[in-house]
């Protein structure tokens, strides 16, 4: 990896050169850094190779370009794009290199602050103390934890025999190594696991950025690890809540603000999962007014820059700002912003809904229920895959059921079932049977085009037992359909259902109605000899 071939002092020294060449006070230079930062965040740098003081890389922009960085003398760096001076491609490549030795946000902050060289060199010496520490890390320093994570990552990668199972090895070997070296104290141990899980997810995203992963790889190979990492974060946080958190955790939480922010822009992959994890971390760990104010200011500043540059990361920043709105109970602002987004964004609200639901704040939740009920039809009619929409509606129905039961609103769930058909069929089916509303249940089957053969025979028998006569209209309709098919097999099926009709009328003690119905039926179809024969075989009529 880059960190093994380039010294940290060399990379930071190149960063100091860039600060001198592109001062923050110059607007053109600010725009250049901004464009380079966007390219870096989009994962546009790939095929990277290094020597002791140079970096070669390709950058995917409007057209692909080749960049050669000279870290000793940055002005000697070259790029195949038309720009003769320092270009956005060279900056993007440098930021990629910088990320291997320190956080890109640190470089941007130093560049903005325009600190003198002496201060930078001091930070270099301080950072270098993490390269060969006496122990793995300092318990109360997030920077020390991250430096440890990076050292372990470099060692893991160096010993990697094959890249055929890269992500499996990352999860089962590198990640497990980190967890084994977690602090002993229960509270700090769980927070360490949170940070390790976030780090592994970021490493996965960075590896994906360096390649062009197939949909199969993303969905079937990598996604299970991403999902498990997020679950592990949730489990660690739940475990943390069992203890009174120590004061030593406070500085770690402050430093985590910038760390967790990387989930928004590190990659374009797994947008929903990244946002979901970011929201979870803020809800459970950083929900303090002073932290929210810091994040809101940063997001607002950077969202404006992302929008000006047309960056795809703007969506993540907008969603993150909505999350800050949620944490400050600015629900109407969220609804206003959501209306401007595509209907497929509806599931992004579920983390917020769950949090309000868990706190049993039914008054606040009522406006969310109204919004979801009003906008779920737009989501249902969206172009998303059927199964994805089905899963979303399944979750939504569970939430509405909980809310309806808690508020004793008996009509809400049934109204939701009707609104969200056909995706709510299973929930509506069970609800109607539980309520013994057989008439509506039958109407539902007919509405969705189910034939009697496709209906659960046990359910039909139970309805016949509990409410004789309820199925008669359905049986009569089905008999007519079977006769209309005019085949021997269909006539046999018609006779089978006629026997059920007879049994139902007998239970109702309305045999005369049955006799009249059968008489009209045989007269209507008297020319169908085969049908008449099946009636005789079924002992429904006699010679």
C-alpha positions as a printed Julia matrix, in Angstrom:
543×3 Matrix{Float64}:
   0.0     0.0     0.0
   0.98    3.67   -0.36
   1.84    4.03    3.32
   4.61    1.44    3.01
   6.34    3.12    0.03
   6.06    6.82    0.86
   7.17    8.44    4.09
   4.64   10.53    5.95
   7.08   13.43    6.18
   7.47   13.44    2.37
   3.71   13.54    1.75
   3.12   16.26    4.34
   6.02   18.19    2.88
   4.35   18.06   -0.54
   1.2    19.33    1.12
   3.16   22.28    2.45
   4.37   23.04   -1.07
   0.79   23.05   -2.33
  -0.18   25.47    0.43
   2.47   27.86   -0.8
   1.61   27.37   -4.49
  -2.19   27.6    -4.02
  -2.91   30.01   -1.14
  -6.41   29.84    0.3
  -6.97   33.59   -0.06
  -6.9    33.27   -3.88
 -10.38   32.46   -5.24
  -9.09   30.58   -8.31
  -6.88   28.45   -6.09
  -9.8    27.76   -3.76
 -11.88   26.56   -6.71
  -9.02   24.37   -7.91
  -8.68   22.65   -4.52
 -12.45   22.24   -4.39
 -12.55   20.53   -7.8
  -9.68   18.24   -6.84
 -11.46   17.36   -3.6
 -14.63   16.46   -5.49
 -12.72   14.19   -7.88
 -11.06   12.49   -4.92
 -14.37   11.98   -3.11
 -15.9    10.5    -6.24
 -13.26    7.79   -6.23
 -11.85    8.9    -9.58
  -8.24    7.87   -8.87
  -7.12    4.35   -9.82
  -4.15    2.31  -11.05
  -1.89    3.98   -8.5
   1.81    3.06   -8.27
   4.68    4.7    -6.38
   8.43    4.95   -5.96
  10.16    6.44   -2.95
   9.22    9.99   -3.99
   6.86    9.8    -7.03
   3.29    8.71   -7.62
   1.76    7.57  -10.91
  -2.03    7.34  -11.27
  -4.94    7.54  -13.66
  -7.81    9.92  -12.99
 -11.28    9.35  -14.39
 -12.78   12.73  -15.32
 -14.67   13.8   -18.45
 -11.88   11.89  -20.17
  -9.24    9.75  -18.51
  -5.88   11.39  -17.76
  -2.48   10.18  -16.54
  -0.9    11.97  -13.59
   2.74   11.83  -12.41
   3.37   13.46   -9.03
   6.81   14.55   -7.87
   6.49   14.87   -4.1
  10.0    16.33   -3.72
   9.23   19.17   -6.13
   5.5    19.39   -6.72
   5.73   21.94   -9.55
   7.5    19.27  -11.59
   4.4    17.05  -11.46
   2.7    16.42  -14.81
  -0.73   15.56  -16.19
  -1.9    14.69  -19.7
  -4.79   17.15  -19.5
  -4.46   20.45  -21.45
  -3.75   22.55  -18.33
  -0.04   23.4   -18.03
  -0.15   24.58  -14.41
  -1.32   22.62  -11.39
  -4.67   21.06  -12.33
  -7.52   19.44  -10.45
  -6.26   15.97  -11.46
  -2.9    16.53   -9.75
  -4.67   17.83   -6.64
  -7.08   14.86   -6.59
  -4.17   12.42   -6.87
  -2.28   14.19   -4.09
  -5.35   14.0    -1.83
  -5.57   10.28   -2.55
  -1.92    9.93   -1.48
  -2.45   12.17    1.56
  -5.31    9.95    2.75
  -2.82    7.1     3.16
  -0.89    8.99    5.85
  -3.42   11.33    7.44
  -6.99   12.49    7.1
  -7.79   14.63    4.08
  -9.84   16.9     6.31
  -6.64   17.7     8.25
  -4.89   18.89    5.09
  -7.88   21.03    4.05
  -8.04   22.61    7.51
  -4.3    23.39    7.52
  -4.57   24.83    4.02
  -7.48   27.08    5.07
  -5.73   28.19    8.25
  -2.46   28.88    6.36
  -0.34   27.81    9.33
   3.39   28.52    9.04
   5.8    25.73    8.09
   7.13   25.38   11.64
   3.64   24.45   12.92
   3.22   21.86   10.19
   6.6    20.32   10.94
   5.64   20.09   14.61
   2.47   18.23   13.63
   4.59   15.94   11.48
   6.82   15.09   14.41
   3.81   14.57   16.64
   2.09   12.32   14.08
   5.26   10.35   13.51
   5.23    9.32   17.13
   2.43    6.95   16.18
   4.57    5.1    13.62
   6.5     3.0    16.11
   4.71    3.27   19.44
   5.66    1.45   22.6
   2.13    0.05   22.73
  -0.57   -0.42   20.1
  -2.47    2.81   20.88
  -3.39    5.35   23.54
  -6.71    4.42   25.12
  -8.11    7.97   25.14
  -6.91    9.14   21.7
  -8.97    8.55   18.57
  -6.03    9.67   16.43
  -3.97    6.92   18.07
  -6.71    4.36   17.4
  -6.9     5.32   13.74
  -3.13    5.22   13.38
  -3.24    1.71   14.87
  -6.04    0.69   12.49
  -3.96    1.94    9.54
  -0.82    0.11   10.67
  -2.73   -3.12   11.04
  -4.31   -2.56    7.64
  -0.91   -2.1     5.99
   0.37   -5.24    7.67
  -2.7    -7.21    6.62
  -2.42   -6.03    3.03
   1.31   -6.77    2.9
   0.7   -10.35    4.0
  -2.27  -10.84    1.67
  -1.5   -13.87   -0.48
  -4.21  -13.35   -3.1
  -6.82  -10.69   -3.91
  -9.34  -13.33   -5.02
 -11.03  -13.16   -1.62
 -10.01   -9.63   -0.73
 -13.18   -8.57    1.08
 -13.59  -11.87    2.88
 -10.04  -11.58    4.22
 -10.56   -7.93    5.16
 -13.57   -8.87    7.27
 -12.45  -12.21    8.72
  -8.79  -11.41    9.33
  -8.12   -7.65    9.49
 -11.38   -6.79   11.29
 -11.08   -9.67   13.75
  -7.51   -8.62   14.57
  -8.73   -5.15   15.49
 -11.5    -6.47   17.72
  -9.1    -8.79   19.55
  -7.0    -5.78   20.55
  -9.89   -3.71   21.9
  -9.48   -2.06   25.36
 -10.35   -4.09   28.41
 -12.86   -1.73   30.01
 -16.4    -2.61   28.8
 -17.39    0.95   27.82
 -14.22    1.78   25.9
 -14.15   -1.69   24.36
 -17.56   -1.23   22.73
 -16.71    2.24   21.45
 -13.47    0.84   20.02
 -15.53   -1.79   18.17
 -17.77    0.98   16.8
 -14.72    2.82   15.48
 -13.14   -0.38   14.13
 -16.38   -1.27   12.32
 -16.62    2.19   10.75
 -12.95    1.97    9.73
 -13.41   -1.42    8.05
 -16.45   -0.1     6.18
 -14.44    2.91    4.99
 -11.61    0.59    3.9
 -14.09   -1.5     1.9
 -15.44    1.62    0.2
 -11.93    2.83   -0.65
 -11.08   -0.55   -2.17
 -14.24   -0.42   -4.26
 -13.3     3.07   -5.42
 -10.04    1.71   -6.84
 -11.84   -0.76   -9.1
 -14.99   -1.0   -11.15
 -16.97   -3.55   -9.13
 -19.67   -5.6   -10.83
 -23.25   -5.62   -9.54
 -22.74   -9.25   -8.53
 -19.73   -8.35   -6.39
 -21.57   -5.45   -4.76
 -24.77   -7.37   -4.03
 -23.59  -10.9    -3.26
 -19.97  -10.64   -2.07
 -19.51   -7.27   -0.39
 -23.01   -6.36    0.8
 -23.24   -9.1     3.49
 -20.07   -7.7     5.1
 -21.39   -4.13    4.93
 -24.66   -5.24    6.5
 -22.86   -7.16    9.26
 -20.6    -4.22   10.08
 -23.62   -1.96   10.54
 -25.3    -4.59   12.72
 -22.12   -4.82   14.8
 -22.14   -1.06   15.34
 -25.72   -1.25   16.57
 -24.92   -4.16   18.9
 -21.88   -2.36   20.34
 -23.92    0.79   20.97
 -26.63   -1.21   22.73
 -23.96   -2.77   24.91
 -22.5     0.67   25.69
 -25.87    1.82   27.0
 -25.64   -0.73   29.77
 -22.89    1.32   31.4
 -22.41    4.88   32.6
 -20.11    6.3    29.95
 -16.79    7.59   31.38
 -15.67   11.21   30.98
 -12.64    9.88   29.08
 -15.02    9.13   26.21
 -15.93   12.81   25.66
 -12.8    13.82   23.68
 -13.17   10.65   21.61
 -16.75   11.66   20.77
 -15.63   15.15   19.73
 -13.02   13.69   17.39
 -15.6    11.24   16.05
 -17.61   14.03   14.44
 -15.13   14.35   11.6
 -14.52   10.6    11.44
 -18.18    9.65   11.04
 -18.6    12.45    8.48
 -16.41   10.47    6.07
 -19.32    8.11    5.56
 -21.02   10.84    3.52
 -18.39   11.35    0.85
 -15.85    8.51    0.84
 -17.6     6.62   -1.94
 -20.65    6.51   -4.19
 -21.39    2.89   -3.24
 -24.0     1.78   -0.67
 -25.61    5.19   -0.34
 -28.53    3.98    1.76
 -26.35    1.95    4.11
 -23.86    4.8     4.59
 -26.6     7.27    5.39
 -28.3     4.82    7.69
 -25.1     4.25    9.68
 -24.34    7.98    9.83
 -27.82    8.62   11.23
 -27.52    5.81   13.75
 -24.19    7.12   15.07
 -25.58   10.61   15.5
 -28.79    9.47   17.16
 -27.07    7.2    19.64
 -23.66    8.79   20.28
 -23.46   12.43   19.21
 -26.9    13.75   20.08
 -25.75   16.91   21.82
 -26.6    20.48   20.87
 -22.97   21.6    20.65
 -22.08   18.68   18.37
 -25.13   19.27   16.18
 -24.25   22.95   15.79
 -20.71   22.06   14.67
 -21.98   19.53   12.14
 -24.75   21.75   10.8
 -22.32   24.61   10.14
 -19.88   22.29    8.36
 -22.62   20.67    6.27
 -24.17   23.97    5.21
 -20.79   25.33    4.17
 -19.81   22.23    2.2
 -23.26   21.62    0.69
 -23.07   25.0    -1.01
 -19.68   24.06   -2.48
 -20.93   20.62   -3.6
 -24.0    22.13   -5.31
 -21.89   24.71   -7.12
 -19.61   21.97   -8.4
 -22.51   19.67   -9.33
 -21.11   16.92   -7.11
 -23.19   13.76   -6.53
 -22.18   13.93   -2.85
 -24.57   16.87   -2.48
 -27.42   14.39   -1.92
 -25.63   12.88    1.08
 -24.97   16.33    2.51
 -28.62   17.33    2.08
 -29.76   14.13    3.8
 -27.28   14.74    6.62
 -28.65   18.25    7.11
 -32.14   16.76    7.29
 -30.81   14.48   10.01
 -29.63   17.52   11.95
 -33.17   18.91   11.5
 -34.53   15.67   12.96
 -32.22   15.79   15.97
 -33.49   19.31   16.64
 -37.15   18.28   16.08
 -37.55   20.42   12.96
 -39.96   17.95   11.39
 -41.77   20.35    9.06
 -38.44   21.34    7.47
 -37.77   17.65    6.82
 -41.17   17.13    5.17
 -40.64   20.2     2.98
 -37.23   18.93    1.85
 -38.5    15.37    1.32
 -41.2    16.61   -1.06
 -38.47   17.95   -3.33
 -36.71   14.59   -3.52
 -37.59   11.58   -5.65
 -40.3     9.29   -4.16
 -37.68    6.54   -3.88
 -36.11    8.49   -0.98
 -38.97    7.47    1.33
 -36.99    4.7     3.15
 -34.43    7.31    4.27
 -37.05    8.4     6.83
 -37.24    5.04    8.57
 -34.33    5.6    10.98
 -36.1     8.73   12.2
 -39.43    6.96   12.48
 -37.86    4.14   14.51
 -36.26    6.59   16.92
 -39.55    8.39   17.61
 -41.35    5.06   17.88
 -38.83    3.71   20.39
 -39.3     6.83   22.51
 -43.1     6.36   22.28
 -43.56   10.0    21.35
 -46.97    9.41   19.77
 -47.79   13.1    19.45
 -44.69   13.79   17.37
 -45.17   10.57   15.42
 -48.67   11.53   14.23
 -47.33   14.03   11.67
 -44.89   11.4    10.36
 -47.73    8.92    9.95
 -49.71   11.49    7.98
 -46.73   12.19    5.72
 -45.98    8.51    5.09
 -49.61    7.68    4.37
 -49.88   10.55    1.92
 -46.66    9.8     0.03
 -46.49    6.0     0.05
 -48.53    5.74   -3.22
 -45.79    7.7    -5.01
 -43.22    5.24   -3.72
 -45.37    2.24   -4.7
 -45.58    3.55   -8.28
 -41.85    4.25   -8.49
 -39.61    2.3   -10.92
 -37.78    0.45   -8.16
 -37.64   -3.38   -8.31
 -40.77   -5.12   -7.0
 -39.01   -6.9    -4.13
 -37.41   -3.66   -2.91
 -40.8    -1.94   -2.82
 -42.33   -4.97   -1.12
 -39.72   -4.93    1.65
 -40.23   -1.21    2.22
 -44.0    -1.55    2.47
 -43.63   -4.57    4.76
 -41.58   -2.45    7.15
 -44.01    0.45    6.86
 -46.99   -1.77    7.65
 -45.27   -3.08   10.8
 -44.61    0.46   11.96
 -48.19    1.59   11.26
 -49.55   -1.45   13.09
 -47.51   -0.55   16.19
 -48.62    3.07   16.01
 -52.28    2.16   15.45
 -52.29   -0.3    18.38
 -50.59    2.21   20.69
 -53.0     5.03   19.83
 -56.04    2.72   19.57
 -56.67    3.92   16.01
 -58.39    0.81   14.64
 -59.05    2.3    11.22
 -55.48    3.39   10.45
 -54.01   -0.03    9.69
 -56.88   -1.12    7.47
 -56.76    2.16    5.56
 -53.01    1.69    5.09
 -53.57   -1.86    3.83
 -56.02   -0.6     1.22
 -53.78    2.31    0.19
 -50.69    0.17   -0.31
 -52.15   -2.72   -2.29
 -50.91   -4.96   -3.86
 -47.72   -4.71   -1.73
 -49.75   -4.9     1.5
 -51.7    -8.01    0.44
 -50.18  -10.37    3.03
 -50.8    -7.95    5.92
 -54.35   -7.16    4.75
 -55.08  -10.87    4.23
 -54.09  -11.72    7.81
 -55.81   -8.66    9.27
 -59.17   -9.46    7.66
 -59.08  -13.09    8.76
 -58.18  -12.07   12.32
 -61.11   -9.65   12.34
 -63.3   -12.38   10.75
 -64.24   -9.91    8.06
 -64.76  -12.65    5.48
 -66.78  -10.6     3.04
 -63.97   -8.08    2.58
 -61.43  -10.92    2.49
 -63.29  -12.5    -0.43
 -63.5    -9.13   -2.2
 -59.73   -8.79   -1.78
 -59.09  -12.16   -3.43
 -61.37  -11.3    -6.34
 -59.85   -7.82   -6.69
 -56.36   -9.26   -7.03
 -57.53  -11.95   -9.46
 -57.05  -15.04   -7.3
 -59.03  -18.11   -8.27
 -60.46  -20.54   -5.73
 -57.73  -23.04   -6.59
 -55.1   -20.48   -5.57
 -56.69  -19.82   -2.19
 -55.64  -21.65    0.95
 -58.02  -24.6     1.34
 -57.64  -24.51    5.14
 -58.73  -20.88    5.17
 -61.73  -21.68    2.97
 -62.79  -24.55    5.25
 -62.44  -22.32    8.31
 -64.62  -19.63    6.7
 -67.23  -22.23    5.77
 -67.27  -23.4     9.38
 -67.32  -19.97   11.03
 -69.64  -18.16    8.65
 -71.7   -20.5     6.45
 -72.78  -18.85    3.23
 -69.97  -16.27    3.12
 -68.26  -18.08    0.24
 -71.43  -18.74   -1.78
 -71.02  -15.76   -4.19
 -67.43  -16.81   -4.89
 -68.41  -20.45   -5.45
 -71.26  -19.48   -7.79
 -68.96  -17.19   -9.8
 -66.33  -19.92  -10.05
 -68.89  -22.54  -11.2
 -69.93  -20.27  -14.08
 -66.3   -19.72  -15.06
 -65.53  -23.46  -15.02
 -68.59  -24.32  -17.12
 -67.67  -21.59  -19.57
 -64.33  -23.31  -20.26
 -66.3   -26.27  -21.78
 -63.86  -29.07  -21.1
 -64.47  -32.31  -19.19
 -61.95  -31.33  -16.52
 -63.61  -27.96  -16.01
 -67.01  -29.63  -15.69
 -65.56  -31.87  -12.97
 -64.25  -28.8   -11.11
 -67.66  -27.13  -11.44
 -69.34  -30.18   -9.88
 -66.82  -30.12   -7.04
 -67.76  -26.54   -6.2
 -71.46  -27.29   -6.64
 -71.15  -29.89   -3.87
 -69.67  -27.18   -1.61
 -72.58  -24.9    -2.49
 -75.04  -27.67   -1.63
 -73.34  -28.27    1.71
 -73.43  -24.57    2.56
 -77.14  -24.24    1.78
 -77.79  -27.32    3.9
 -76.0   -25.72    6.87
 -78.11  -22.63    6.32
 -81.23  -24.84    6.15
 -82.08  -23.34    2.79
 -82.27  -26.51    0.68
 -85.08  -25.05   -1.43
 -82.78  -22.25   -2.6
 -80.21  -24.87   -3.58
 -82.83  -26.86   -5.54
 -83.93  -23.73   -7.4
 -80.34  -22.75   -8.18
 -79.44  -26.22   -9.47
 -82.62  -26.36  -11.54
 -81.84  -23.03  -13.24
 -78.24  -24.11  -13.83
 -79.13  -27.43  -15.48
 -81.75  -25.77  -17.62
 -79.33  -23.05  -18.71
 -76.72  -25.61  -19.76
 -78.97  -28.5   -20.84
 -77.2   -28.78  -24.2
 -73.86  -29.51  -22.52
 -74.07  -33.3   -22.46
 -70.67  -33.8   -20.81
 -71.57  -31.38  -18.04
 -74.84  -33.24  -17.44
 -72.92  -36.51  -17.22
 -70.59  -35.04  -14.58
 -73.62  -33.86  -12.58
 -74.96  -37.42  -12.61
 -71.57  -38.86  -11.59
 -71.51  -36.42   -8.72
 -75.02  -37.54   -7.74
 -76.32  -33.99   -7.99
 -79.01  -34.96  -10.5
 -80.66  -38.25  -11.44
 -82.24  -39.66  -14.61
